[in-house]
Coordinates of C-alpha atoms in Angstrom, one line a residue:
M6 CA 19.5 -19.9 2.1
L7 CA 16.0 -18.5 1.6
A8 CA 16.9 -15.2 3.1
S9 CA 19.9 -14.9 0.9
F10 CA 17.9 -15.8 -2.1
V11 CA 15.2 -13.2 -1.4
A12 CA 17.9 -10.5 -0.9
M13 CA 19.5 -11.5 -4.2
V14 CA 16.2 -11.3 -6.1
V15 CA 15.4 -8.0 -4.5
L16 CA 18.8 -6.5 -5.5
A17 CA 18.5 -7.9 -9.0
A18 CA 15.0 -6.6 -9.5
C19 CA 16.2 -3.4 -8.0
T20 CA -12.7 9.8 -11.7
G21 CA -15.8 11.5 -11.0
T22 CA -15.2 12.8 -7.5
T23 CA -17.0 13.0 -4.3
T24 CA -16.0 15.5 -1.6
E25 CA -15.9 15.2 2.2
T26 CA -14.5 17.6 4.7
D27 CA -13.2 16.9 8.2
S28 CA -11.3 18.9 10.7
G29 CA -9.1 17.8 13.6
S30 CA -10.6 18.9 16.9
G31 CA -9.0 21.9 18.6
A32 CA -5.9 23.8 17.5
K33 CA -2.4 23.1 18.5
K34 CA -0.8 26.4 19.5
N35 CA 2.5 27.3 17.8
S36 CA 4.8 30.1 18.7
G37 CA 5.0 33.1 16.4
S38 CA 2.4 35.3 14.8
T39 CA -0.5 34.2 12.7
G40 CA 0.2 33.9 9.0
S41 CA 3.0 32.5 7.0
S42 CA 6.7 33.0 6.6
S43 CA 9.2 31.7 4.0
G44 CA 10.9 28.5 5.1
S45 CA 14.3 27.4 3.9
A46 CA 15.5 24.1 2.5
G47 CA 19.2 23.2 2.9
G48 CA 21.5 20.8 1.1
P49 CA 21.5 19.5 -2.5
A50 CA 18.2 18.3 -4.0
I51 CA 17.7 14.8 -5.2
D52 CA 16.8 15.0 -8.9
G53 CA 13.0 15.3 -9.1
Q54 CA 12.4 15.8 -5.3
P55 CA 11.1 19.3 -4.6
Q56 CA 13.0 21.1 -1.9
G57 CA 10.8 24.1 -1.4
P58 CA 11.1 26.5 0.2
Y59 CA 7.5 26.4 1.3
D60 CA 5.6 28.9 3.3
V61 CA 5.8 27.9 7.0
R62 CA 2.4 28.1 8.8
T63 CA 3.5 29.7 12.0
D64 CA -0.2 29.6 13.2
G65 CA -0.3 25.8 12.5
K66 CA -3.4 26.0 10.3
L67 CA -3.4 23.8 7.3
T68 CA -5.9 22.6 4.7
I69 CA -4.9 19.2 3.3
G70 CA -6.3 17.8 0.1
W71 CA -6.4 14.0 0.4
V72 CA -6.7 12.1 -2.9
E73 CA -7.7 8.4 -2.4
L74 CA -7.8 5.4 -4.7
T75 CA -11.4 4.6 -3.9
A76 CA -13.5 5.5 -0.9
D77 CA -14.2 1.9 0.0
C78 CA -10.9 0.2 -0.3
Q79 CA -9.8 -1.2 3.1
S80 CA -6.3 0.3 2.8
C81 CA -7.7 3.8 2.1
V82 CA -10.2 3.6 4.9
K83 CA -7.5 2.5 7.4
A84 CA -5.0 5.1 6.3
L85 CA -7.5 8.0 6.3
A86 CA -8.8 7.0 9.8
E87 CA -5.3 6.9 11.2
F88 CA -4.4 10.3 9.6
R89 CA -7.5 11.9 11.2
S90 CA -6.6 10.3 14.5
F91 CA -3.1 11.6 14.2
I92 CA -4.5 15.1 13.7
E93 CA -6.8 14.8 16.7
D94 CA -4.3 13.2 19.0
N95 CA -1.9 16.0 18.4
D96 CA -4.5 18.7 18.6
Y97 CA -3.5 20.1 15.2
D98 CA -5.6 22.8 13.5
W99 CA -5.7 20.9 10.2
T100 CA -8.7 20.5 7.9
V101 CA -8.8 17.4 5.6
E102 CA -10.8 17.5 2.3
T103 CA -11.0 14.3 0.4
L104 CA -11.5 13.4 -3.3
D105 CA -12.1 9.9 -4.6
S106 CA -10.2 9.1 -7.8
K107 CA -12.5 6.1 -8.4
G108 CA -9.4 3.9 -9.0
D109 CA -8.7 5.8 -12.2
A110 CA -5.4 7.4 -13.2
D111 CA -7.1 10.3 -14.9
G112 CA -9.3 10.7 -11.9
A113 CA -6.3 11.1 -9.7
A114 CA -4.9 13.8 -12.0
R115 CA -8.1 15.7 -12.0
A116 CA -8.3 15.5 -8.2
I117 CA -4.8 16.9 -7.8
E118 CA -5.7 19.7 -10.3
D119 CA -8.9 20.4 -8.3
F120 CA -7.1 20.8 -5.1
T121 CA -4.5 23.0 -6.7
T122 CA -7.3 25.3 -8.0
R123 CA -8.7 25.4 -4.5
K124 CA -5.3 26.5 -3.2
V125 CA -5.0 24.0 -0.4
D126 CA -1.8 24.0 1.6
V127 CA -0.9 20.4 1.1
I128 CA -1.9 17.5 -1.3
V129 CA -1.6 13.9 -0.2
T130 CA -2.2 11.0 -2.6
A131 CA -3.2 7.7 -1.0
F132 CA -2.7 4.4 -3.0
V133 CA -3.6 6.3 -6.2
V134 CA -2.3 5.7 -9.7
L135 CA 0.1 8.6 -10.5
K136 CA 1.1 7.6 -14.1
A137 CA -1.2 10.3 -15.6
S138 CA -0.5 12.9 -12.9
G139 CA 2.8 14.4 -14.1
A140 CA 1.3 17.6 -15.4
A141 CA -1.0 17.9 -12.4
I142 CA 1.9 17.5 -9.9
D143 CA 3.9 20.1 -11.9
G144 CA 0.9 22.4 -11.5
A145 CA 0.9 21.9 -7.8
N146 CA 4.6 22.5 -7.6
A147 CA 4.2 25.7 -9.6
A148 CA 1.7 26.9 -7.1
K149 CA 4.1 26.0 -4.3
I150 CA 1.8 23.3 -2.9
P151 CA 3.8 20.3 -1.7
V152 CA 2.6 16.9 -2.8
F153 CA 3.2 13.9 -0.5
S154 CA 2.1 10.3 -1.2
L155 CA 1.6 7.1 0.6
D156 CA 1.8 3.8 -1.3
S157 CA 1.5 5.6 -4.6
G158 CA 5.1 5.0 -5.7
W159 CA 7.4 8.0 -5.8
S160 CA 7.1 10.2 -8.8
P161 CA 9.1 13.3 -9.8
G162 CA 7.5 16.3 -8.2
V163 CA 6.4 14.4 -5.1
V164 CA 8.2 15.5 -1.9
G165 CA 8.1 11.9 -0.4
D166 CA 6.3 8.6 -0.6
V167 CA 6.0 6.1 2.2
T168 CA 5.3 2.5 1.3
T169 CA 6.5 -1.1 1.6
N170 CA 9.4 -2.5 -0.4
N171 CA 7.3 -4.5 -2.8
F172 CA 10.3 -6.3 -4.2
D173 CA 11.2 -7.7 -0.8
M174 CA 7.6 -8.3 0.2
A175 CA 6.7 -10.2 -3.0
A176 CA 9.9 -12.2 -2.9
Q177 CA 9.1 -13.4 0.6
I178 CA 5.6 -14.7 -0.1
A179 CA 6.3 -16.0 -3.6
A180 CA 9.2 -18.0 -2.2
Y181 CA 7.0 -19.2 0.7
L182 CA 4.3 -20.3 -1.8
A183 CA 6.9 -22.2 -3.9
D184 CA 8.4 -23.8 -0.8
S185 CA 4.9 -24.8 0.5
L186 CA 4.4 -26.7 -2.7
G187 CA 7.8 -28.4 -2.4
G188 CA 9.1 -26.5 -5.5
N189 CA 6.6 -28.2 -7.8
G190 CA 3.0 -27.3 -8.7
N191 CA 0.6 -25.3 -10.7
V192 CA -0.4 -21.7 -9.8
V193 CA -3.0 -19.2 -11.0
S194 CA -2.8 -15.6 -10.2
I195 CA -5.1 -12.5 -10.0
W196 CA -3.5 -9.1 -10.1
S197 CA -4.1 -5.5 -11.4
D198 CA -1.9 -3.2 -13.4
Q199 CA -3.6 -0.2 -11.8
H200 CA -1.4 -0.2 -8.8
Y201 CA 2.4 0.0 -9.2
G202 CA 3.0 -2.3 -6.2
V203 CA 0.6 -5.0 -7.4
V204 CA 2.5 -5.0 -10.8
I205 CA 5.8 -5.6 -8.9
R206 CA 4.2 -8.5 -6.9
Q207 CA 3.1 -10.2 -10.1
E208 CA 6.5 -9.7 -11.7
M209 CA 8.2 -11.2 -8.7
L210 CA 6.1 -14.3 -8.9
E211 CA 7.1 -14.7 -12.5
N212 CA 10.8 -14.0 -11.9
I213 CA 11.1 -16.3 -8.9
T214 CA 9.5 -19.2 -10.5
K215 CA 11.6 -18.8 -13.7
S216 CA 14.9 -18.3 -11.9
R217 CA 14.7 -20.5 -8.8
Y218 CA 11.6 -22.8 -9.0
P219 CA 11.3 -24.3 -12.5
G220 CA 8.9 -26.9 -11.1
I221 CA 6.3 -24.2 -10.4
K222 CA 4.1 -23.5 -13.5
I223 CA 1.8 -20.5 -13.8
L224 CA -1.2 -21.9 -15.6
G225 CA -3.0 -18.6 -16.0
S226 CA -3.3 -15.0 -14.7
K227 CA -6.0 -12.4 -14.7
N228 CA -5.5 -8.6 -14.7
V229 CA -8.5 -7.1 -12.9
T230 CA -9.6 -3.5 -12.5
L231 CA -9.6 -2.0 -9.1
A232 CA -13.1 -0.6 -9.4
G233 CA -14.6 -4.0 -10.2
Y234 CA -12.0 -6.3 -8.7
Y235 CA -14.4 -8.5 -6.6
Q236 CA -16.7 -9.6 -9.4
E237 CA -13.9 -9.8 -11.8
S238 CA -12.0 -12.0 -9.4
I239 CA -15.0 -14.3 -9.1
D240 CA -15.2 -14.5 -12.8
A241 CA -11.5 -15.2 -13.1
A242 CA -11.7 -18.0 -10.5
E243 CA -14.6 -19.5 -12.3
N244 CA -12.7 -19.5 -15.5
F245 CA -9.6 -21.0 -13.8
V246 CA -11.7 -23.8 -12.3
S247 CA -13.4 -24.5 -15.6
R248 CA -10.1 -24.7 -17.5
F249 CA -7.8 -26.3 -15.0
G250 CA -10.0 -27.9 -12.2
D251 CA -8.0 -29.9 -9.7
E252 CA -4.7 -29.2 -11.6
I253 CA -4.5 -26.0 -9.6
D254 CA -2.3 -26.2 -6.5
A255 CA -2.3 -22.6 -5.4
V256 CA -3.7 -19.2 -6.0
Y257 CA -1.5 -16.0 -5.8
C258 CA -3.2 -12.6 -5.6
G259 CA -1.8 -9.1 -5.7
F260 CA -4.0 -8.2 -2.7
D261 CA -6.1 -10.2 -0.3
E262 CA -9.6 -9.5 -1.5
P263 CA -9.3 -11.4 -4.8
C264 CA -8.1 -14.4 -2.8
M265 CA -11.2 -14.3 -0.7
A266 CA -13.4 -13.8 -3.8
A267 CA -11.7 -16.8 -5.4
A268 CA -12.1 -18.9 -2.3
E269 CA -15.9 -18.8 -2.6
V270 CA -15.6 -20.2 -6.1
F271 CA -13.1 -22.9 -5.2
E272 CA -15.1 -24.0 -2.2
K273 CA -18.3 -24.3 -4.3
A274 CA -16.3 -26.4 -6.8
G275 CA -15.2 -28.7 -3.9
L276 CA -11.5 -27.8 -4.4
D277 CA -9.2 -27.3 -1.4
V278 CA -6.6 -24.8 -2.7
P279 CA -4.3 -22.6 -0.6
M280 CA -4.3 -18.9 -1.5
F281 CA -1.5 -16.3 -0.9
G282 CA -2.2 -12.6 -0.7
F283 CA -1.0 -9.2 0.4
D284 CA -2.1 -6.5 2.9
G285 CA -3.1 -8.2 6.1
H286 CA -6.4 -6.5 6.9
Q287 CA -8.4 -7.8 9.8
Q288 CA -10.8 -9.8 7.5
A289 CA -7.8 -11.5 5.9
L290 CA -6.2 -12.3 9.2
G291 CA -9.5 -13.7 10.4
E292 CA -9.6 -16.0 7.4
I293 CA -6.1 -17.3 8.2
R294 CA -6.9 -17.6 11.9
G295 CA -10.0 -19.6 11.3
G296 CA -8.9 -21.8 8.5
D297 CA -7.1 -25.1 8.5
G298 CA -4.0 -23.8 6.8
T299 CA -4.5 -25.9 3.7
S300 CA -7.2 -24.1 1.7
G301 CA -8.5 -20.6 1.3
L302 CA -6.3 -17.7 2.4
V303 CA -3.3 -19.2 4.2
A304 CA -0.7 -16.5 4.1
T305 CA -0.5 -12.7 3.6
M306 CA 2.0 -9.9 3.9
A307 CA 0.8 -7.5 6.6
Q308 CA 1.6 -3.9 5.6
Q309 CA 1.7 -0.8 7.9
F310 CA -1.2 1.3 6.5
G311 CA -1.7 3.2 9.7
P312 CA 1.9 4.1 10.1
F313 CA 2.0 5.1 6.4
A314 CA -0.5 7.9 7.2
T315 CA 1.1 9.0 10.5
T316 CA 4.5 9.2 8.8
V317 CA 3.1 11.5 6.2
G318 CA 1.5 13.5 8.9
Q319 CA 4.9 13.9 10.7
W320 CA 6.5 15.0 7.4
I321 CA 3.9 17.7 6.9
N322 CA 4.2 19.0 10.4
S323 CA 8.0 19.0 10.3
I324 CA 8.3 20.8 6.9
L325 CA 5.2 23.2 6.9
V326 CA 4.7 24.0 10.5
E327 CA 8.2 23.6 12.1
G328 CA 10.0 24.8 8.9
K329 CA 12.6 22.0 8.7
P330 CA 14.4 21.5 5.4
V331 CA 13.0 18.8 3.1
N332 CA 16.3 17.0 2.8
E333 CA 16.6 16.8 6.6
V334 CA 13.1 15.3 7.0
I335 CA 13.1 13.1 4.0
P336 CA 16.7 12.5 2.8
V337 CA 15.5 9.9 0.3
P338 CA 12.1 10.4 -1.3
E339 CA 11.0 6.8 -1.2
V340 CA 10.7 5.5 2.4
Y341 CA 9.9 1.8 3.2
L342 CA 8.2 0.4 6.2
P343 CA 8.7 -3.3 6.7
A344 CA 5.9 -5.8 6.2
K345 CA 5.4 -9.2 8.0
L346 CA 4.7 -12.6 6.4
I347 CA 1.7 -13.9 8.3
T348 CA 0.7 -17.6 8.3
P349 CA -1.3 -19.8 10.7
L350 CA 1.9 -20.1 12.8
N351 CA 2.1 -16.5 13.7
V352 CA -1.3 -14.9 13.0
P353 CA -2.0 -12.3 15.7
A354 CA -5.0 -12.3 18.0
E355 CA -8.2 -10.8 16.9
G356 CA -8.0 -7.0 16.6
E357 CA -4.2 -6.9 16.5
D358 CA -2.4 -5.7 13.4
G359 CA -0.3 -8.2 11.6
W360 CA 2.8 -6.0 11.4
T361 CA 3.0 -5.9 15.2
V362 CA 3.9 -9.6 15.6
P363 CA 7.1 -11.4 14.7
G364 CA 7.2 -12.4 11.0
Y365 CA 6.9 -16.0 10.0
Y366 CA 10.6 -16.5 9.2
D367 CA 11.6 -14.8 12.5
V368 CA 9.5 -17.3 14.4
V369 CA 10.6 -20.5 12.6
S370 CA 14.3 -19.4 12.8
G371 CA 14.1 -18.8 16.5
Q372 CA 15.1 -15.2 16.1
A373 CA 11.9 -14.1 17.8
E374 CA 9.2 -15.6 20.0
L375 CA 5.4 -15.4 19.7
K376 CA 3.7 -13.4 22.3

């Protein structure tokens, strides 16, 4: 019944910059002469999805401009590391230049414009806010520089975005939270409107509690900035504790780190409250693995940040080096990789990624077995 309900909800719902340069070691040899030749894109274009043609780098050399949300966010660090490993493992002659948008929509637009001025071969945005980047993306397109994104939400002018289906992911964990409380209880939430996916996660909590779990009440919510999320999350938790105290039965966060910040506050206040988050980084998995399952971070959705990056790398190679048509490589511009609901029942061993183990509902339904 829960799976059917989740599917129903999903269908219904449906900065100053710093620069760093890095090159993959070695050069992968490609047939053909050095230089570029015009590629071709076949088939009808999806409205807003560029089809090229782009210059095909027959020598395999590419300069990639990588725009990241912030240099220190765990998702950004993981994805960039995996992208560099992808380059090195394949012996590609690609150079990666990075710009930090500082968690700011205008900063992301400036970074895209900067890379366009530098005449890089490709621009990749990673977890950035693209709502102010329309003109910047248009400028890159005019310069025939393809723009790819990972977990930025697809926008017109972007060739393709790889992410998680946030409607499905949020429906799973919001329903799990409500079921964990027996359909009755008080929840506070910490989220941010600076990332499209986090907005969806907050909306799904509100929609599910209204439509299916009327006994769940959202006592309060706090919208934090991404640049200052940790201290703002602590401040929010202190405010919630002061206002509601032991009336709070659960904390729902748009990503894991606010849950861990809030956990410090609740622990000091002597309150045992379960917390539900998103992302599934190693620190979050460690919290779940080491906890008692009743307080602190007890569940998260493990996303595939490494595969996000390698998927974009494969797209770049296929389109700009091998010369394949865009609509053959990325038929639909928004591509989803599945996330896994992780709880104490199925939390992976230390060092393993959460998305590599069977999801919670697979385990409890007998459709899969733990390792």
